[in-house]
mmCIF file of C-alpha atoms in Angstrom:
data_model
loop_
_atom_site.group_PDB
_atom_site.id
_atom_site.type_symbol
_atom_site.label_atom_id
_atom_site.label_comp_id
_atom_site.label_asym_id
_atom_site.label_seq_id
_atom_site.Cartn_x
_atom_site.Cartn_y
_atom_site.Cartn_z
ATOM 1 C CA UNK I 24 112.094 47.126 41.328
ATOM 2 C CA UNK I 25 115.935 47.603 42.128
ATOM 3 C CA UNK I 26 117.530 50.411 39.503
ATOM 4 C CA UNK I 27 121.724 50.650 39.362
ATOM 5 C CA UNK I 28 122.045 54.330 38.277
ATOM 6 C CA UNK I 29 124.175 55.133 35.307
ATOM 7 C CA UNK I 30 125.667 57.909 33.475
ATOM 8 C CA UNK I 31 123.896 60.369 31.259
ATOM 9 C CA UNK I 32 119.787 60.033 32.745
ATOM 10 C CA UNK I 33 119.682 56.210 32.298
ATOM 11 C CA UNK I 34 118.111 53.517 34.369
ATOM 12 C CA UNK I 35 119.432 49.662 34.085
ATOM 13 C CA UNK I 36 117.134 46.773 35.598
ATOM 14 C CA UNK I 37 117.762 43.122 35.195
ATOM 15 C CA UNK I 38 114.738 40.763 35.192
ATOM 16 C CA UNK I 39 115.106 36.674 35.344
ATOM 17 C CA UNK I 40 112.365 33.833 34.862
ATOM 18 C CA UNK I 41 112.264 30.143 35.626
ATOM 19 C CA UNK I 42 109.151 28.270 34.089
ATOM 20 C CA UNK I 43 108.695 24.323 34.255
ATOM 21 C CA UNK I 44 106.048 23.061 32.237
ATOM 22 C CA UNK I 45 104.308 19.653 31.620
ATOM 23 C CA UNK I 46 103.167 19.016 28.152
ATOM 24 C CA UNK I 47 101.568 16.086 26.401
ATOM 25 C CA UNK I 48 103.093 16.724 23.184
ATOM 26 C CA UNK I 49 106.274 17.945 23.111
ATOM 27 C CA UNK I 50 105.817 18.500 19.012
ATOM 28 C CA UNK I 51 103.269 20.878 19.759
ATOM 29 C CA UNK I 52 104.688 22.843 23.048
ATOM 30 C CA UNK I 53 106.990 25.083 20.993
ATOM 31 C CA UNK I 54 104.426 26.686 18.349
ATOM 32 C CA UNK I 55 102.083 27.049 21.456
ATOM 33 C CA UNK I 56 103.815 28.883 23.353
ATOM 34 C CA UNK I 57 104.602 30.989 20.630
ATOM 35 C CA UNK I 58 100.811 31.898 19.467
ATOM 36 C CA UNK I 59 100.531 35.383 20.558
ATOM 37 C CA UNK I 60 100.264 38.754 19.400
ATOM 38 C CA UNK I 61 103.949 39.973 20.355
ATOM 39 C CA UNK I 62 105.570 36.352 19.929
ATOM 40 C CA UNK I 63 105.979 34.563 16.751
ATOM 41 C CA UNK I 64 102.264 32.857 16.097
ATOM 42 C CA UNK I 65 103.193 31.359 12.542
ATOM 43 C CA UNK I 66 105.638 29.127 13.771
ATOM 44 C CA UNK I 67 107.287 26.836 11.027
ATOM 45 C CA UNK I 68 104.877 23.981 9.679
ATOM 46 C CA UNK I 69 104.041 20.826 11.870
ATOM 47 C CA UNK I 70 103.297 17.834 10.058
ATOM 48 C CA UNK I 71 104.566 15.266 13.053
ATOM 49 C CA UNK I 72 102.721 15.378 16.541
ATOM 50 C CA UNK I 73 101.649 13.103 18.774
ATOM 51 C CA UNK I 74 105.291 12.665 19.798
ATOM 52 C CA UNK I 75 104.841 12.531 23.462
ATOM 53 C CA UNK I 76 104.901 13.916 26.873
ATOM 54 C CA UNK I 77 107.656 15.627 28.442
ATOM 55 C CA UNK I 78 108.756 18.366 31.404
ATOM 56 C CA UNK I 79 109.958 21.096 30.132
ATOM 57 C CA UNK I 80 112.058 24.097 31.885
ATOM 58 C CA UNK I 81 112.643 27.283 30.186
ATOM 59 C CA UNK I 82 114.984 30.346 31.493
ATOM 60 C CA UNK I 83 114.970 33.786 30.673
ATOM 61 C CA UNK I 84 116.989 36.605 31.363
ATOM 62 C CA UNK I 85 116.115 40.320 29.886
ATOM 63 C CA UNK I 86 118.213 43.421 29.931
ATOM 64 C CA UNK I 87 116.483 46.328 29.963
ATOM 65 C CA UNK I 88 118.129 50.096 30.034
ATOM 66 C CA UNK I 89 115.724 52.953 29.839
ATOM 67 C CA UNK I 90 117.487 56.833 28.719
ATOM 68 C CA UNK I 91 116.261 60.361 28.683
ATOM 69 C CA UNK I 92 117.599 62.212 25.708
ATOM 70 C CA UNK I 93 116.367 65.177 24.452
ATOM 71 C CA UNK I 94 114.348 63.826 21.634
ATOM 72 C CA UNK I 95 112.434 61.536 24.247
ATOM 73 C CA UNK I 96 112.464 58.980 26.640
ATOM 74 C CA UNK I 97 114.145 55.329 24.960
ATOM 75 C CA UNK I 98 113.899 52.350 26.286
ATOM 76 C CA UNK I 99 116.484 49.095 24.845
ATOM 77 C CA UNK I 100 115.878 45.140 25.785
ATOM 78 C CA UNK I 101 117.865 42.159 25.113
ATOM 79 C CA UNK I 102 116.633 39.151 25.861
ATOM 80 C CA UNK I 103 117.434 35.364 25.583
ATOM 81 C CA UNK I 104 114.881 32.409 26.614
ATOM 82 C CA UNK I 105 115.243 29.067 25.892
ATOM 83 C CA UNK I 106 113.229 25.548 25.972
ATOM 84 C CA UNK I 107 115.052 22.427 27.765
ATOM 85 C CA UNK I 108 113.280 19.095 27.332
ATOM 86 C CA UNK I 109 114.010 16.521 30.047
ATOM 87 C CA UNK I 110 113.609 13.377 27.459
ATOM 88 C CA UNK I 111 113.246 14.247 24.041
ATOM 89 C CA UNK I 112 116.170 16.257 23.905
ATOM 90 C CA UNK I 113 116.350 17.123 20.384
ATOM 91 C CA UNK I 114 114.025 19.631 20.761
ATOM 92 C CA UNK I 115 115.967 21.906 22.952
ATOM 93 C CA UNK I 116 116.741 25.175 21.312
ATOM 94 C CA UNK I 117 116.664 29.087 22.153
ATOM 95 C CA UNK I 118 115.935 32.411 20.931
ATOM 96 C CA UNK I 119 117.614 35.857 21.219
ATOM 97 C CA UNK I 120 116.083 38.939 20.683
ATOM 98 C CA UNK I 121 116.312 42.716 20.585
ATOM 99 C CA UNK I 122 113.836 46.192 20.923
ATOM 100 C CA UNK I 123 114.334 49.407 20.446
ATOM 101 C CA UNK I 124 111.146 51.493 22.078
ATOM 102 C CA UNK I 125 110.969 55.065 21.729
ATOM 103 C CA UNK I 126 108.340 57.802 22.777
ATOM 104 C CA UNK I 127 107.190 60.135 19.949
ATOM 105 C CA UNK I 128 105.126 63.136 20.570
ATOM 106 C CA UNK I 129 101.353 62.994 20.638
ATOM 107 C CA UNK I 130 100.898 60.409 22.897
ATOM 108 C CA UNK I 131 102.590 58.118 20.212
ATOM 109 C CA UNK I 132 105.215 55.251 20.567
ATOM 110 C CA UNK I 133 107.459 53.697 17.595
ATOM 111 C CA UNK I 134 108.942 50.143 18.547
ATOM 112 C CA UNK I 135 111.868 48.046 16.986
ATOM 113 C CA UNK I 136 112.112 44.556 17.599
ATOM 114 C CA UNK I 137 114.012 41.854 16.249
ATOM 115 C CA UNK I 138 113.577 38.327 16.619
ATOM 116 C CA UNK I 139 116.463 35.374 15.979
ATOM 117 C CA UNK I 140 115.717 31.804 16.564
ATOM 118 C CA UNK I 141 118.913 29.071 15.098
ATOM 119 C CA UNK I 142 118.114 25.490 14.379
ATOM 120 C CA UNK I 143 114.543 24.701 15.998
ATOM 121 C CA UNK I 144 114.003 20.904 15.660
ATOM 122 C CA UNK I 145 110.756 20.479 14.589
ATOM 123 C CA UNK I 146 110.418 16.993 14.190
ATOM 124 C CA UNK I 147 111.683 13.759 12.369
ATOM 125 C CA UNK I 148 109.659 14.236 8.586
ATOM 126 C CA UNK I 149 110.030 12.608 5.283
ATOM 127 C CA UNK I 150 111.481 13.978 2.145
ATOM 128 C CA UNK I 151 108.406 14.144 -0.827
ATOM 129 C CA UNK I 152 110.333 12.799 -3.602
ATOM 130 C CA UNK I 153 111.864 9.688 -1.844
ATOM 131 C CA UNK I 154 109.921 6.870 -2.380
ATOM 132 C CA UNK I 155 112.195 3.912 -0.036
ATOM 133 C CA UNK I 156 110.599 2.200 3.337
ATOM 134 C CA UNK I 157 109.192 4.742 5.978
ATOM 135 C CA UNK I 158 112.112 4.189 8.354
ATOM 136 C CA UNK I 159 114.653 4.845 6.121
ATOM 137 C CA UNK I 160 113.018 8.188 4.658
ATOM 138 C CA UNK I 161 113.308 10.057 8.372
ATOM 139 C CA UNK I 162 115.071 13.040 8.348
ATOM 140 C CA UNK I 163 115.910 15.652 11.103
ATOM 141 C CA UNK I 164 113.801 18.620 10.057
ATOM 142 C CA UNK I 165 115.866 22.284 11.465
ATOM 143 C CA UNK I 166 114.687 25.664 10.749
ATOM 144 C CA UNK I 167 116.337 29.142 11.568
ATOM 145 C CA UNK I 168 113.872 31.951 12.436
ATOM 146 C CA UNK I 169 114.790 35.830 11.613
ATOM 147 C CA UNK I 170 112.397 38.255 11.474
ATOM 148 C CA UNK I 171 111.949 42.266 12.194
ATOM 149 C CA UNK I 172 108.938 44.465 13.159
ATOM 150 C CA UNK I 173 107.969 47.656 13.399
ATOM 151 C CA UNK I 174 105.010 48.928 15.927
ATOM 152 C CA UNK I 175 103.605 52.318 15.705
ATOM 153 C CA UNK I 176 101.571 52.853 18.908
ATOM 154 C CA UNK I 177 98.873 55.810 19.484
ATOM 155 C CA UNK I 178 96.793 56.991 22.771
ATOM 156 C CA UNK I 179 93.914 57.501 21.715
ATOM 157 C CA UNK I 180 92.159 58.410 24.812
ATOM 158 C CA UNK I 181 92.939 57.712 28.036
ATOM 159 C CA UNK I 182 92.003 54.092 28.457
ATOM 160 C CA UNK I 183 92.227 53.144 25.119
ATOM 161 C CA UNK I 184 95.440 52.355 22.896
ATOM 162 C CA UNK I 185 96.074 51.613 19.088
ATOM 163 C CA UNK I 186 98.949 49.959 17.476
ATOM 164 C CA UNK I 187 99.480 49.069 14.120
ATOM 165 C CA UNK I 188 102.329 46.188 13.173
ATOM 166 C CA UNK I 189 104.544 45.195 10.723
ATOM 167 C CA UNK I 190 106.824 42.404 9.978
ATOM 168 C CA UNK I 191 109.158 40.809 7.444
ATOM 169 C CA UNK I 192 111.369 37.607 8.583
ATOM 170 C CA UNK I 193 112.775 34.325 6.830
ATOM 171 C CA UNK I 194 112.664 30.546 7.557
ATOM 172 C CA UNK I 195 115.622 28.798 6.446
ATOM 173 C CA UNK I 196 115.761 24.989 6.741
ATOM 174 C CA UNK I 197 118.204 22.549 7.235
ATOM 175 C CA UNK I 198 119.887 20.596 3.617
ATOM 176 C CA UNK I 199 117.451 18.217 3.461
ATOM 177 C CA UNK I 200 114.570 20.211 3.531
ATOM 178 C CA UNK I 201 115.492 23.534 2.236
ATOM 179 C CA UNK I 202 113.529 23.568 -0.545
ATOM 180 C CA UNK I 203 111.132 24.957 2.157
ATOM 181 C CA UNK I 204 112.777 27.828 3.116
ATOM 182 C CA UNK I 205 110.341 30.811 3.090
ATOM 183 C CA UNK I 206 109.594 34.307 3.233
ATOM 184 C CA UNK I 207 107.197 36.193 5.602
ATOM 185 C CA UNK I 208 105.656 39.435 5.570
ATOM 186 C CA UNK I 209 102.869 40.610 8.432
ATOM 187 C CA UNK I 210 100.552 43.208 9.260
ATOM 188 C CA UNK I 211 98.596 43.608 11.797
ATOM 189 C CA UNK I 212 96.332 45.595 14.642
ATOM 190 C CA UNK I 213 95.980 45.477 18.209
ATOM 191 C CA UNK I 214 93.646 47.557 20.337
ATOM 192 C CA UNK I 215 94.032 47.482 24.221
ATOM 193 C CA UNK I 216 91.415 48.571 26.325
ATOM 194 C CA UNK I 217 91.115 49.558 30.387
ATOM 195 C CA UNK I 218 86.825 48.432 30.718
ATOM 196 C CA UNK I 219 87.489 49.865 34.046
ATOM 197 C CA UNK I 220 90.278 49.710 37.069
ATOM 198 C CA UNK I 221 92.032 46.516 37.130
ATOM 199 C CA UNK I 222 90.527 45.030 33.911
ATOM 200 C CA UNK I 223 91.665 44.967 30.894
ATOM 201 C CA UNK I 224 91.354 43.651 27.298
ATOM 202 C CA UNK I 225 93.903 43.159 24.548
ATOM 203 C CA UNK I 226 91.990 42.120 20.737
ATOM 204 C CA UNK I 227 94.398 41.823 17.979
ATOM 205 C CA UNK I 228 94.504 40.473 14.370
ATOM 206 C CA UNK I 229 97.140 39.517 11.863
ATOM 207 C CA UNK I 230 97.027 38.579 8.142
ATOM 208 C CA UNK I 231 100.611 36.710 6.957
ATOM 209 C CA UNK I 232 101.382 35.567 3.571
ATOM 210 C CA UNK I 233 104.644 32.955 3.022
ATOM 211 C CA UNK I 234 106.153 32.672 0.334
ATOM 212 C CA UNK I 235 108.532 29.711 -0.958
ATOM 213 C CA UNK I 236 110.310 29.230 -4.182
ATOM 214 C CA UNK I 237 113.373 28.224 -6.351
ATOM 215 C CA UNK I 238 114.351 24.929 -8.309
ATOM 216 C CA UNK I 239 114.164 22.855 -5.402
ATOM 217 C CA UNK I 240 110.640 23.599 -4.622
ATOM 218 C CA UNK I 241 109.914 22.319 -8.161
ATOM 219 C CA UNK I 242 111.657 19.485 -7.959
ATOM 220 C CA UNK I 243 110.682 18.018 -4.770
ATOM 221 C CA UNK I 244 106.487 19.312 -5.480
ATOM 222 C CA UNK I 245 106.408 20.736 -1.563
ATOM 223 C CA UNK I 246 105.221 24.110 -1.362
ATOM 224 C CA UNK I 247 104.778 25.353 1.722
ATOM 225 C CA UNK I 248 103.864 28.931 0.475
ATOM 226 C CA UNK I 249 100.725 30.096 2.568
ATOM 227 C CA UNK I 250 97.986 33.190 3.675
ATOM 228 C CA UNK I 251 97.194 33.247 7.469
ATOM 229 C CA UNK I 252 94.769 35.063 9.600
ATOM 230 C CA UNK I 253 95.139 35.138 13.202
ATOM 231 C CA UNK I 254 93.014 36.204 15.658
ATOM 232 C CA UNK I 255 93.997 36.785 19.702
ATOM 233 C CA UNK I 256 91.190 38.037 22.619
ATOM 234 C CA UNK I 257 92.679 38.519 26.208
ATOM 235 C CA UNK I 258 91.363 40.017 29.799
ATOM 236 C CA UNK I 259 93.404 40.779 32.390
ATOM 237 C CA UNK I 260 91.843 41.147 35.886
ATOM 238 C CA UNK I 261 93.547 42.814 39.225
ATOM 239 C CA UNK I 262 92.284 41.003 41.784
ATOM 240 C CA UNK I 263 94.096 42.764 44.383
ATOM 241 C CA UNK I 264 97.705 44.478 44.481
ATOM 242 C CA UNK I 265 98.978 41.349 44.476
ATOM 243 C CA UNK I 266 96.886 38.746 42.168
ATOM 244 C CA UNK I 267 96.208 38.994 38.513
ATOM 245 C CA UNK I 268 93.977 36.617 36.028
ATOM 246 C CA UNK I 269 94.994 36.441 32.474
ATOM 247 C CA UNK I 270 92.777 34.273 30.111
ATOM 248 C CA UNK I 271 93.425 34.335 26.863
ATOM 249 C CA UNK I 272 92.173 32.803 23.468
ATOM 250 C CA UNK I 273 93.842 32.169 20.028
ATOM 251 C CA UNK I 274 92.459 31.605 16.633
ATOM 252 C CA UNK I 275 94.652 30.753 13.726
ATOM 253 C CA UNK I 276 94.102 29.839 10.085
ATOM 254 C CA UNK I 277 97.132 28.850 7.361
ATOM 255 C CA UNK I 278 95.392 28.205 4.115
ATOM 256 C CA UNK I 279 97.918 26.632 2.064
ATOM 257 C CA UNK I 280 98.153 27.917 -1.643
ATOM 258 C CA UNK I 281 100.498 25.355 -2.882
ATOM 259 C CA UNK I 282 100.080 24.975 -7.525
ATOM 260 C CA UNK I 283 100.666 21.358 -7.558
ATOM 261 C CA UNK I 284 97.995 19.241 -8.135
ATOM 262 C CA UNK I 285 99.548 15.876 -6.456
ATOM 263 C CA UNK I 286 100.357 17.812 -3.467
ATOM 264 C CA UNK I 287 97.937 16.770 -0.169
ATOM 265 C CA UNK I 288 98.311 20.443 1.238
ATOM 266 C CA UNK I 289 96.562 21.845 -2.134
ATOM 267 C CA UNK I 290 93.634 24.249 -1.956
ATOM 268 C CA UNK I 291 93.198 22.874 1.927
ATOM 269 C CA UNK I 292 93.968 24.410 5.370
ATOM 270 C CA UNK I 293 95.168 23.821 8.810
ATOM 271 C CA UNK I 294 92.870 25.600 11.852
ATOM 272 C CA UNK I 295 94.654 26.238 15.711
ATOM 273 C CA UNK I 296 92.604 26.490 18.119
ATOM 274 C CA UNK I 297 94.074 27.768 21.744
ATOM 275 C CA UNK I 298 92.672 29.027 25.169
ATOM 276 C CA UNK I 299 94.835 29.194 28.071
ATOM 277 C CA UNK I 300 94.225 30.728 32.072
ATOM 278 C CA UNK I 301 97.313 32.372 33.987
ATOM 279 C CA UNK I 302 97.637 33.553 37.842
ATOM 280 C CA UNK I 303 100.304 35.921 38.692
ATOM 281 C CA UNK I 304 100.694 36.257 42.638
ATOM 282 C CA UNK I 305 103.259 39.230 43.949
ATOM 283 C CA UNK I 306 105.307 37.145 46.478
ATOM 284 C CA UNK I 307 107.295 40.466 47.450
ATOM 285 C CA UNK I 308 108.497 43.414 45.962
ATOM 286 C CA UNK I 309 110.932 41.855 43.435
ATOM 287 C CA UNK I 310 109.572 38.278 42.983
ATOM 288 C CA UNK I 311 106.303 37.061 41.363
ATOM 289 C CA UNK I 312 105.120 33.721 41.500
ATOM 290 C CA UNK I 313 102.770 32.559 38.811
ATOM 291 C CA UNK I 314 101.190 29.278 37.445
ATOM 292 C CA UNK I 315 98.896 28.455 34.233
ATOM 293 C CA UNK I 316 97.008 25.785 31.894
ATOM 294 C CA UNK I 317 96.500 26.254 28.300
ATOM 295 C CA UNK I 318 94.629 24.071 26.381
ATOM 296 C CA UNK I 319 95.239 23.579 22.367
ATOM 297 C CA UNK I 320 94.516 21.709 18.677
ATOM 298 C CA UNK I 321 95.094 21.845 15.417
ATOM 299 C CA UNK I 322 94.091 20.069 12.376
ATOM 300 C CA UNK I 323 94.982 19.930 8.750
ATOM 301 C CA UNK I 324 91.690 19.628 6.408
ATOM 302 C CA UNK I 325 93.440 16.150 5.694
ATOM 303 C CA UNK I 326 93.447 14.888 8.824
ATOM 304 C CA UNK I 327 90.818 12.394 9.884
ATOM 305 C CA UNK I 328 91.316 13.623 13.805
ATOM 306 C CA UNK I 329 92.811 17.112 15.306
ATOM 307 C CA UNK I 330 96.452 16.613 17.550
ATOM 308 C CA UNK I 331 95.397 18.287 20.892
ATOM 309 C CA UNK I 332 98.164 19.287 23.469
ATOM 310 C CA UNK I 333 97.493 19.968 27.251
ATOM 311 C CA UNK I 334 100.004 22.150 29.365
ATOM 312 C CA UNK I 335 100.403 23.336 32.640
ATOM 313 C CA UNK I 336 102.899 25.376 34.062
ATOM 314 C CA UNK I 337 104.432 26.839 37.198
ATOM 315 C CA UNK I 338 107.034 29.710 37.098
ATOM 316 C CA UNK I 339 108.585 32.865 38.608
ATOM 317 C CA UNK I 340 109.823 36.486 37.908
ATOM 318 C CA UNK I 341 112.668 38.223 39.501
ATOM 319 C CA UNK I 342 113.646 41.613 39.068
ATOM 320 C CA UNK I 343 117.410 42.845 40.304
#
């Protein structure tokens, strides 16, 4: 790690990322990636899969200054990341964020983060009310992601950490579908645990409700309004100074609490299923190397068969 000095007690390091993946469903890849404890796991809903393979390269860049004041040690990241499809373009987009981390007496940490994603393709849907041929009721479905969290984080012995999470963000869709825009609240735990030197296990759990509403939900009869409970298990292993083994599972379900009787989502539920494996090697002092496979599928209640989605990746992490 490579530190410019700067005025006042503070630190500045830059840290970079390449990652090319292949996917089999490019519909999927996005919400995937996403399903973990300090991402965004509810992404928006996915009623189109099965769209197709793809190779997909994502960059990320992070800024990350670290000051002393006298109240305690802060730490502030910016980052941007963002998902380039080689063929199915359309689903190219990128998110920005920002955290605020500061150190609190008692072995006790209070976090900021906030989390802005603008016009995520999701996928080409129909609108509920039009009733023409199925080619001409395709629409470009767009959604902008905001959202903000707090994280209160507590030692509570030496190997064994507590934090406790919340969240409140917006979806906002494009015209034709923004009878769907929705609010989100979160809350959630996370306990992370050194078993011993060089392993180490992260369990976490989130309940989510979503809320939709307005004349246009009324009109059009599609409420996407929903409770979720997710669930996320993962053991990291030092294999040396060098290698590290992350394996991970996800478990996610979005019961859908939708009033209209007509609607297909009523009273039913979709269930995500996710396990993924991921090596890190230490190439040299300011480059890691790393490669994975994660393995995923979901299914709505009225689905006849789950949309799986297979992914492998190869990437790297520099640090200036």
């Amino acid at each position: 790690m490579i530190l410019f000095s700067h005025p006042a007690s503070a630190e500045i390091q830059l840290t970079g990322g390449n990652n090319v993946f292949y996917t089999s469903d490019v519909s999927i890849f996005s919400a995937s990636q996403r399903l973990s404890l300090r991402e965004d796991p509810t992404q928006p809903l996915l009623e189109v899969t099965r769209v197709g393979d793809d190779f997909v390269y994502e960059p990320v860049a992070k800024i990350i200054e670290t000051l002393d004041p006298s109240w305690g040690k802060m730490e502030v990241q910016l980052k941007a990341q963002g998902y380039l499809f080689t063929t199915h373009t359309k689903f190219n987009h990128g998110t920005y964020g920002a955290q605020v981390t500061q150190s609190l007496p008692a072995d006790s940490i209070l976090r900021f983060r906030y989390h802005y994603g603008p016009g995520q393709f999701v996928g080409n849907n129909r609108m509920r009310r039009d009733q023409g041929e199925a080619n001409e009721n395709l629409f470009s479905e767009r959604v902008t992601t905001n959202f903000g969290a707090v994280e209160l984080e507590h030692k509570v012995f030496e190997n064994l950490n507590l934090r406790m999470l919340g969240r409140y963000g917006n979806r906002s869709y494009n015209k034709n579908f923004s009878h769907r825009d929705i609010d989100f609240w979160t809350v959630g735990t996370h306990i992370e645990w050194e078993a011993r030197p060089g392993m180490e296990f992260v369990l976490g759990y989130h309940f989510e409700r979503g809320m939709t509403g307005g004349i246009k939900r009324v009109q059009f009869e599609d409420d996407i309004s929903y409770n979720s409970n997710y669930v996320s298990a993962e053991m990291t292993t030092h294999f040396s100074e060098k290698l590290l083994v992350v394996l991970g599972f996800d478990f996610e379900r979005n019961l859908f609490t939708s009033k209209y009787i007509d609607e297909e989502r009523r009273n039913g539920n979709e269930k995500v299923y996710q396990g993924d494996v991921e090596a890190r090697y230490k190439l040299y002092k300011n480059i890691d190397l790393k490669m994975g496979y994660q393995h995923a599928q979901r299914k709505f209640t009225y689905e006849n068969k789950a949309s799986p989605l297979d992914t492998i990746m190869v990437g790297s992490v520099f640090r200036f």
